[in-house]
């Protein structure tokens, strides 16, 4: 096992790209369901795929991550094409929810890591993790005129992203190394989301 | 009354923070009404609280105001918590509309002041005042799938923000001093909004 | 015909301004139809008029184009006023669709040109062209709670913008000169949109 460790930058860029592809599928699937045309499917694939990271980079005043990253853009297109041509396969409940959970976990930790690398404090790191993971899906649902899944009762979506960012922040603050902090944060976010999917975990609601 | 005068920077930062708290409540209340879960309430509290100012700062290419301002973020969270735990109290008609009018007046003038301090002209100052005060509430309503209150007939909402920005611009251009310009702009925006609430003042509509 | 040729900068700025006016009318007309008040009409005029270009400039980290361009802002206001006072005239089917097609073509090419002038690659140039032309209309529809026209089956809207950007990119890459590349891109986008309007051209949909 004497592989050289992955650099934080490589981890970050890999996480962003895998997340981009699986999120793009979720947007494309929604567009097909909404009877949009071919280009509408591609556009709706882009929104969750790069929306959260774009918002993060704009707010942090960083260069938007996909401007010099052709691979990311091609992966977003590929996710849209996959939804368009293999709708029946990718729109199945399981095929959609699990890669989405992986993408959410990856985006949460990469967003938190980017904010932390820029020297931002605890709250901003949490917000950036949750935003990178959730804002794209929120924009997707708002544009498609759907109730935003992310904020819905019983979904635990942004909560998982927040928990993953929190664990990443804690591990990185303790000096455990980037790779371990990444793995710990991702695992936390993913397990919590898996619990929400499998066992229906949910947050309390206020008495309206 | 020999207190030292408040500096413009202090006034600006104070205005932003009070506005953040009262706007956060409005978002949290809407989220509770929409049956969102705990984190959904917090997220929807953030949208009106920091949405308008965030958009203003991004367009003006300024550092986003809450990135280095933990107090602001905590106030947004506090507004969400207040809505979650004290929904029955804060969701009452009067308890909601009046602090909202105060927040709107504060945001309008602080947005106008920021644009003016950067040397922008008349129209940009007005737009930034109106945007800081109204865009967050617009985003809140769009995300929650509500008809945007800000643009609705008979609400006079953005109009009050515009009037407050106009008076601030006039007073500051005449060299009346930052504190007086602030007070004049805020009072104008608030009185006009109070008139709209109490007497049903409204703008004309086109004959469709 | 010995006029001096127009400089690329002048072409760009002219294209942006004409587009701003005709797009503003489309937003204002929608606002009147939605029974918004006077200022709501002006706000909804701004969204399509400057929304796409604003998003483009923010993502490209360029100064937002209207901050130092009072004429653009006045044209957006003028478009809103035109919709408010001459609703019956400007809301007619033909009066609305054709200037909208011109605006779309102009915005597509000016967006592509701006990205290309900054040295961005093929995909980013296409995205910026399509975004400048389509994102403002998308924001307009989302804010007004309408189904987004841009993504709708049978409209070919973003597709035309994409095709215009593609032709512009090709012509400019071949060194044909800015004016010719502009004309070629605009003509392509406009002819395709005219075909979509007149003959009902459309993109395929997936089998949902």
Short mmCIF file of N, CA, C and O in Angstrom, two decimals, chain A residues 32-41 43-44 46-47 50 54 58 61-64 66-70 73-74 77 83-85 87-88 142-145, chain C residues 55 58-61 120-121 123-124 127-128 131 138 141-142 145-148 150-160 162 202-208:
data_model
loop_
_atom_site.label_atom_id
_atom_site.label_comp_id
_atom_site.label_asym_id
_atom_site.label_seq_id
_atom_site.Cartn_x
_atom_site.Cartn_y
_atom_site.Cartn_z
N UNK A 32 -36.71 15.62 -18.37
CA UNK A 32 -37.45 14.67 -19.21
C UNK A 32 -38.86 14.49 -18.65
O UNK A 32 -39.85 14.50 -19.39
N UNK A 33 -38.95 14.36 -17.33
CA UNK A 33 -40.26 14.22 -16.70
C UNK A 33 -41.14 15.44 -16.96
O UNK A 33 -42.35 15.34 -17.10
N UNK A 34 -40.50 16.62 -17.03
CA UNK A 34 -41.23 17.87 -17.28
C UNK A 34 -41.46 18.10 -18.78
O UNK A 34 -41.87 19.19 -19.18
N UNK A 35 -41.12 17.11 -19.59
CA UNK A 35 -41.35 17.17 -21.03
C UNK A 35 -40.59 18.30 -21.72
O UNK A 35 -41.06 18.86 -22.72
N UNK A 36 -39.43 18.63 -21.21
CA UNK A 36 -38.61 19.64 -21.88
C UNK A 36 -37.96 19.05 -23.12
O UNK A 36 -37.86 17.83 -23.26
N UNK A 37 -37.50 19.92 -24.01
CA UNK A 37 -36.87 19.41 -25.23
C UNK A 37 -35.40 19.07 -24.97
O UNK A 37 -34.91 19.18 -23.84
N UNK A 38 -34.70 18.64 -26.01
CA UNK A 38 -33.33 18.15 -25.85
C UNK A 38 -32.43 19.15 -25.13
O UNK A 38 -31.74 18.80 -24.17
N UNK A 39 -32.44 20.41 -25.59
CA UNK A 39 -31.56 21.39 -24.97
C UNK A 39 -32.03 21.74 -23.55
O UNK A 39 -31.20 21.99 -22.67
N UNK A 40 -33.34 21.72 -23.33
CA UNK A 40 -33.86 21.93 -21.98
C UNK A 40 -33.32 20.88 -21.01
O UNK A 40 -33.01 21.19 -19.85
N UNK A 41 -33.19 19.66 -21.49
CA UNK A 41 -32.63 18.58 -20.66
C UNK A 41 -31.18 18.88 -20.31
O UNK A 41 -30.74 18.72 -19.16
N UNK A 43 -29.73 21.88 -20.28
CA UNK A 43 -29.70 23.04 -19.38
C UNK A 43 -30.04 22.61 -17.96
O UNK A 43 -29.35 22.98 -17.00
N UNK A 44 -31.09 21.82 -17.80
CA UNK A 44 -31.48 21.40 -16.46
C UNK A 44 -30.47 20.42 -15.84
O UNK A 44 -30.42 20.27 -14.62
N UNK A 46 -27.25 21.00 -16.20
CA UNK A 46 -26.20 21.90 -15.71
C UNK A 46 -26.54 22.51 -14.34
O UNK A 46 -25.64 22.72 -13.52
N UNK A 47 -27.81 22.80 -14.09
CA UNK A 47 -28.16 23.56 -12.87
C UNK A 47 -27.71 22.86 -11.59
O UNK A 47 -26.98 23.47 -10.79
N UNK A 50 -23.51 22.19 -11.65
CA UNK A 50 -22.52 23.23 -11.39
C UNK A 50 -23.11 24.42 -10.62
O UNK A 50 -22.37 25.34 -10.27
N UNK A 54 -20.86 26.95 -8.42
CA UNK A 54 -20.76 28.27 -9.03
C UNK A 54 -21.11 29.34 -8.00
O UNK A 54 -20.39 30.35 -7.86
N UNK A 58 -18.62 32.26 -6.57
CA UNK A 58 -18.95 33.68 -6.72
C UNK A 58 -18.94 34.37 -5.37
O UNK A 58 -18.38 35.46 -5.22
N UNK A 61 -15.56 34.81 -4.03
CA UNK A 61 -14.74 35.60 -4.96
C UNK A 61 -13.55 34.79 -5.50
O UNK A 61 -12.44 35.32 -5.62
N UNK A 62 -13.82 33.54 -5.79
CA UNK A 62 -12.83 32.67 -6.44
C UNK A 62 -13.19 32.51 -7.93
O UNK A 62 -14.36 32.68 -8.29
N UNK A 63 -12.20 32.18 -8.78
CA UNK A 63 -12.56 31.89 -10.18
C UNK A 63 -13.56 30.73 -10.22
O UNK A 63 -13.36 29.73 -9.53
N UNK A 64 -14.64 30.89 -10.99
CA UNK A 64 -15.65 29.84 -11.06
C UNK A 64 -15.02 28.55 -11.59
O UNK A 64 -14.33 28.56 -12.61
N UNK A 66 -15.56 25.83 -13.17
CA UNK A 66 -15.67 25.15 -14.46
C UNK A 66 -15.14 25.98 -15.63
O UNK A 66 -15.08 25.48 -16.76
N UNK A 67 -14.73 27.23 -15.37
CA UNK A 67 -14.31 28.09 -16.50
C UNK A 67 -13.07 27.53 -17.20
O UNK A 67 -12.93 27.66 -18.42
N UNK A 68 -12.19 26.91 -16.42
CA UNK A 68 -11.00 26.35 -17.05
C UNK A 68 -10.97 24.83 -16.92
O UNK A 68 -9.91 24.22 -16.88
N UNK A 69 -12.15 24.23 -16.85
CA UNK A 69 -12.22 22.80 -16.61
C UNK A 69 -13.20 22.17 -17.59
O UNK A 69 -14.36 21.91 -17.28
N UNK A 70 -12.69 21.93 -18.81
CA UNK A 70 -13.54 21.39 -19.87
C UNK A 70 -14.13 20.04 -19.48
O UNK A 70 -15.27 19.72 -19.85
N UNK A 73 -17.40 20.38 -17.66
CA UNK A 73 -18.50 20.76 -18.54
C UNK A 73 -18.96 19.57 -19.37
O UNK A 73 -20.17 19.35 -19.57
N UNK A 74 -18.00 18.78 -19.86
CA UNK A 74 -18.36 17.60 -20.65
C UNK A 74 -19.11 16.58 -19.79
O UNK A 74 -20.03 15.92 -20.28
N UNK A 77 -22.67 17.73 -19.52
CA UNK A 77 -23.36 17.38 -20.77
C UNK A 77 -23.65 15.88 -20.80
O UNK A 77 -24.77 15.46 -21.15
N UNK A 83 -29.48 11.08 -19.15
CA UNK A 83 -30.88 11.20 -18.76
C UNK A 83 -31.78 11.19 -19.99
O UNK A 83 -32.87 10.60 -19.98
N UNK A 84 -31.32 11.83 -21.06
CA UNK A 84 -32.14 11.92 -22.27
C UNK A 84 -32.30 10.56 -22.95
O UNK A 84 -33.39 10.16 -23.33
N UNK A 85 -31.18 9.84 -23.10
CA UNK A 85 -31.22 8.60 -23.89
C UNK A 85 -31.53 7.35 -23.06
O UNK A 85 -31.99 6.35 -23.59
N UNK A 87 -33.43 7.36 -20.07
CA UNK A 87 -34.32 7.84 -19.02
C UNK A 87 -34.88 6.72 -18.17
O UNK A 87 -34.87 6.80 -16.94
N UNK A 88 -35.36 5.67 -18.82
CA UNK A 88 -36.01 4.59 -18.05
C UNK A 88 -35.08 3.94 -17.06
O UNK A 88 -35.47 3.57 -15.97
N UNK A 142 -36.43 24.96 -8.29
CA UNK A 142 -37.10 26.26 -8.45
C UNK A 142 -37.32 26.55 -9.94
O UNK A 142 -38.41 26.97 -10.34
N UNK A 143 -36.32 26.29 -10.77
CA UNK A 143 -36.45 26.56 -12.21
C UNK A 143 -37.51 25.63 -12.83
O UNK A 143 -38.28 26.05 -13.70
N UNK A 144 -37.56 24.39 -12.37
CA UNK A 144 -38.52 23.45 -12.94
C UNK A 144 -39.89 23.57 -12.28
O UNK A 144 -40.78 22.76 -12.56
N UNK A 145 -40.06 24.57 -11.40
CA UNK A 145 -41.35 24.79 -10.74
C UNK A 145 -41.79 23.63 -9.86
O UNK A 145 -42.98 23.31 -9.77
N UNK C 55 -25.42 37.90 -15.12
CA UNK C 55 -24.94 36.57 -14.74
C UNK C 55 -23.63 36.24 -15.47
O UNK C 55 -22.67 35.74 -14.88
N UNK C 58 -20.77 38.29 -13.92
CA UNK C 58 -20.40 37.80 -12.59
C UNK C 58 -19.59 36.51 -12.70
O UNK C 58 -18.57 36.35 -12.04
N UNK C 59 -20.02 35.60 -13.56
CA UNK C 59 -19.31 34.33 -13.70
C UNK C 59 -17.94 34.52 -14.35
O UNK C 59 -16.96 33.88 -13.97
N UNK C 60 -17.85 35.45 -15.30
CA UNK C 60 -16.56 35.72 -15.96
C UNK C 60 -15.68 36.64 -15.12
O UNK C 60 -14.54 36.94 -15.51
N UNK C 61 -16.21 37.10 -13.95
CA UNK C 61 -15.48 38.03 -13.09
C UNK C 61 -15.09 39.31 -13.82
O UNK C 61 -14.00 39.86 -13.64
N UNK C 120 -11.42 32.52 -23.30
CA UNK C 120 -12.02 31.25 -22.89
C UNK C 120 -12.20 30.31 -24.08
O UNK C 120 -12.26 30.73 -25.23
N UNK C 121 -12.30 29.01 -23.75
CA UNK C 121 -12.37 27.99 -24.78
C UNK C 121 -13.77 27.80 -25.35
O UNK C 121 -14.73 28.47 -24.96
N UNK C 123 -16.30 25.54 -25.21
CA UNK C 123 -17.52 25.27 -24.44
C UNK C 123 -17.97 26.48 -23.63
O UNK C 123 -19.16 26.77 -23.54
N UNK C 124 -17.02 27.18 -23.02
CA UNK C 124 -17.37 28.35 -22.23
C UNK C 124 -17.95 29.45 -23.12
O UNK C 124 -18.92 30.13 -22.75
N UNK C 127 -21.53 28.43 -23.84
CA UNK C 127 -22.37 28.60 -22.65
C UNK C 127 -22.67 30.07 -22.40
O UNK C 127 -23.81 30.45 -22.11
N UNK C 128 -21.67 30.92 -22.57
CA UNK C 128 -21.87 32.35 -22.30
C UNK C 128 -22.82 32.98 -23.33
O UNK C 128 -23.62 33.84 -22.99
N UNK C 131 -26.24 31.66 -22.37
CA UNK C 131 -26.66 32.22 -21.07
C UNK C 131 -27.05 33.69 -21.20
O UNK C 131 -28.08 34.11 -20.66
N UNK C 138 -35.26 33.30 -18.53
CA UNK C 138 -35.51 32.23 -17.57
C UNK C 138 -35.80 32.81 -16.19
O UNK C 138 -36.76 32.42 -15.52
N UNK C 141 -39.26 34.40 -16.06
CA UNK C 141 -40.36 33.44 -15.94
C UNK C 141 -40.40 32.80 -14.55
O UNK C 141 -41.48 32.58 -13.99
N UNK C 142 -39.22 32.50 -13.99
CA UNK C 142 -39.18 31.89 -12.67
C UNK C 142 -39.73 32.85 -11.61
O UNK C 142 -40.54 32.46 -10.76
N UNK C 145 -43.41 33.19 -11.72
CA UNK C 145 -44.11 31.92 -11.50
C UNK C 145 -44.72 31.33 -12.78
O UNK C 145 -45.80 30.74 -12.74
N UNK C 146 -44.04 31.52 -13.91
CA UNK C 146 -44.47 30.95 -15.18
C UNK C 146 -43.61 29.74 -15.52
O UNK C 146 -42.47 29.64 -15.08
N UNK C 147 -44.14 28.84 -16.34
CA UNK C 147 -43.31 27.79 -16.90
C UNK C 147 -42.22 28.45 -17.77
O UNK C 147 -42.53 29.29 -18.62
N UNK C 148 -40.96 28.11 -17.57
CA UNK C 148 -39.91 28.79 -18.34
C UNK C 148 -40.00 28.51 -19.85
O UNK C 148 -39.75 27.40 -20.29
N UNK C 150 -38.12 29.32 -22.18
CA UNK C 150 -36.84 29.02 -22.81
C UNK C 150 -36.59 27.52 -22.95
O UNK C 150 -35.92 27.07 -23.88
N UNK C 151 -37.11 26.76 -21.98
CA UNK C 151 -36.81 25.33 -21.95
C UNK C 151 -37.95 24.50 -22.53
O UNK C 151 -37.90 23.28 -22.52
N UNK C 152 -38.98 25.20 -23.01
CA UNK C 152 -40.19 24.51 -23.39
C UNK C 152 -40.04 23.83 -24.75
O UNK C 152 -39.38 24.33 -25.65
N UNK C 153 -40.72 22.74 -24.86
CA UNK C 153 -40.80 21.99 -26.09
C UNK C 153 -41.29 22.86 -27.25
O UNK C 153 -42.26 23.58 -27.13
N UNK C 154 -40.60 22.79 -28.37
CA UNK C 154 -41.08 23.47 -29.56
C UNK C 154 -40.72 24.94 -29.64
O UNK C 154 -41.14 25.63 -30.55
N UNK C 155 -39.92 25.44 -28.69
CA UNK C 155 -39.60 26.86 -28.74
C UNK C 155 -38.25 27.15 -29.39
O UNK C 155 -38.04 28.21 -29.96
N UNK C 156 -37.34 26.16 -29.29
CA UNK C 156 -36.03 26.30 -29.93
C UNK C 156 -35.29 27.56 -29.50
O UNK C 156 -34.54 28.13 -30.29
N UNK C 157 -35.50 28.00 -28.29
CA UNK C 157 -34.99 29.32 -27.94
C UNK C 157 -33.49 29.32 -27.65
O UNK C 157 -32.70 29.96 -28.35
N UNK C 158 -33.11 28.57 -26.61
CA UNK C 158 -31.69 28.51 -26.27
C UNK C 158 -30.89 27.86 -27.40
O UNK C 158 -29.70 28.15 -27.59
N UNK C 159 -31.55 26.98 -28.15
CA UNK C 159 -30.88 26.33 -29.28
C UNK C 159 -30.41 27.35 -30.32
O UNK C 159 -29.31 27.24 -30.86
N UNK C 160 -31.26 28.33 -30.61
CA UNK C 160 -30.89 29.37 -31.57
C UNK C 160 -29.71 30.18 -31.06
O UNK C 160 -28.78 30.51 -31.82
N UNK C 162 -27.47 29.16 -29.01
CA UNK C 162 -26.30 28.28 -29.07
C UNK C 162 -25.75 28.22 -30.49
O UNK C 162 -24.53 28.30 -30.71
N UNK C 202 -38.75 22.14 -34.08
CA UNK C 202 -38.51 21.84 -32.68
C UNK C 202 -37.49 20.73 -32.51
O UNK C 202 -37.21 19.98 -33.45
N UNK C 203 -36.94 20.66 -31.31
CA UNK C 203 -35.99 19.60 -30.97
C UNK C 203 -36.76 18.36 -30.52
O UNK C 203 -37.89 18.44 -30.06
N UNK C 204 -36.12 17.20 -30.67
CA UNK C 204 -36.79 15.99 -30.18
C UNK C 204 -36.89 15.99 -28.65
O UNK C 204 -36.14 16.66 -27.97
N UNK C 205 -37.87 15.25 -28.15
CA UNK C 205 -37.97 15.01 -26.71
C UNK C 205 -37.63 13.55 -26.43
O UNK C 205 -37.74 12.70 -27.31
N UNK C 206 -37.25 13.28 -25.19
CA UNK C 206 -37.01 11.89 -24.78
C UNK C 206 -38.34 11.20 -24.56
O UNK C 206 -39.36 11.84 -24.30
N UNK C 207 -38.34 9.90 -24.68
CA UNK C 207 -39.54 9.13 -24.34
C UNK C 207 -39.58 8.92 -22.84
O UNK C 207 -38.83 8.12 -22.30
N UNK C 208 -40.42 9.67 -22.16
CA UNK C 208 -40.44 9.68 -20.69
C UNK C 208 -41.09 8.42 -20.12
O UNK C 208 -41.79 7.70 -20.79
#
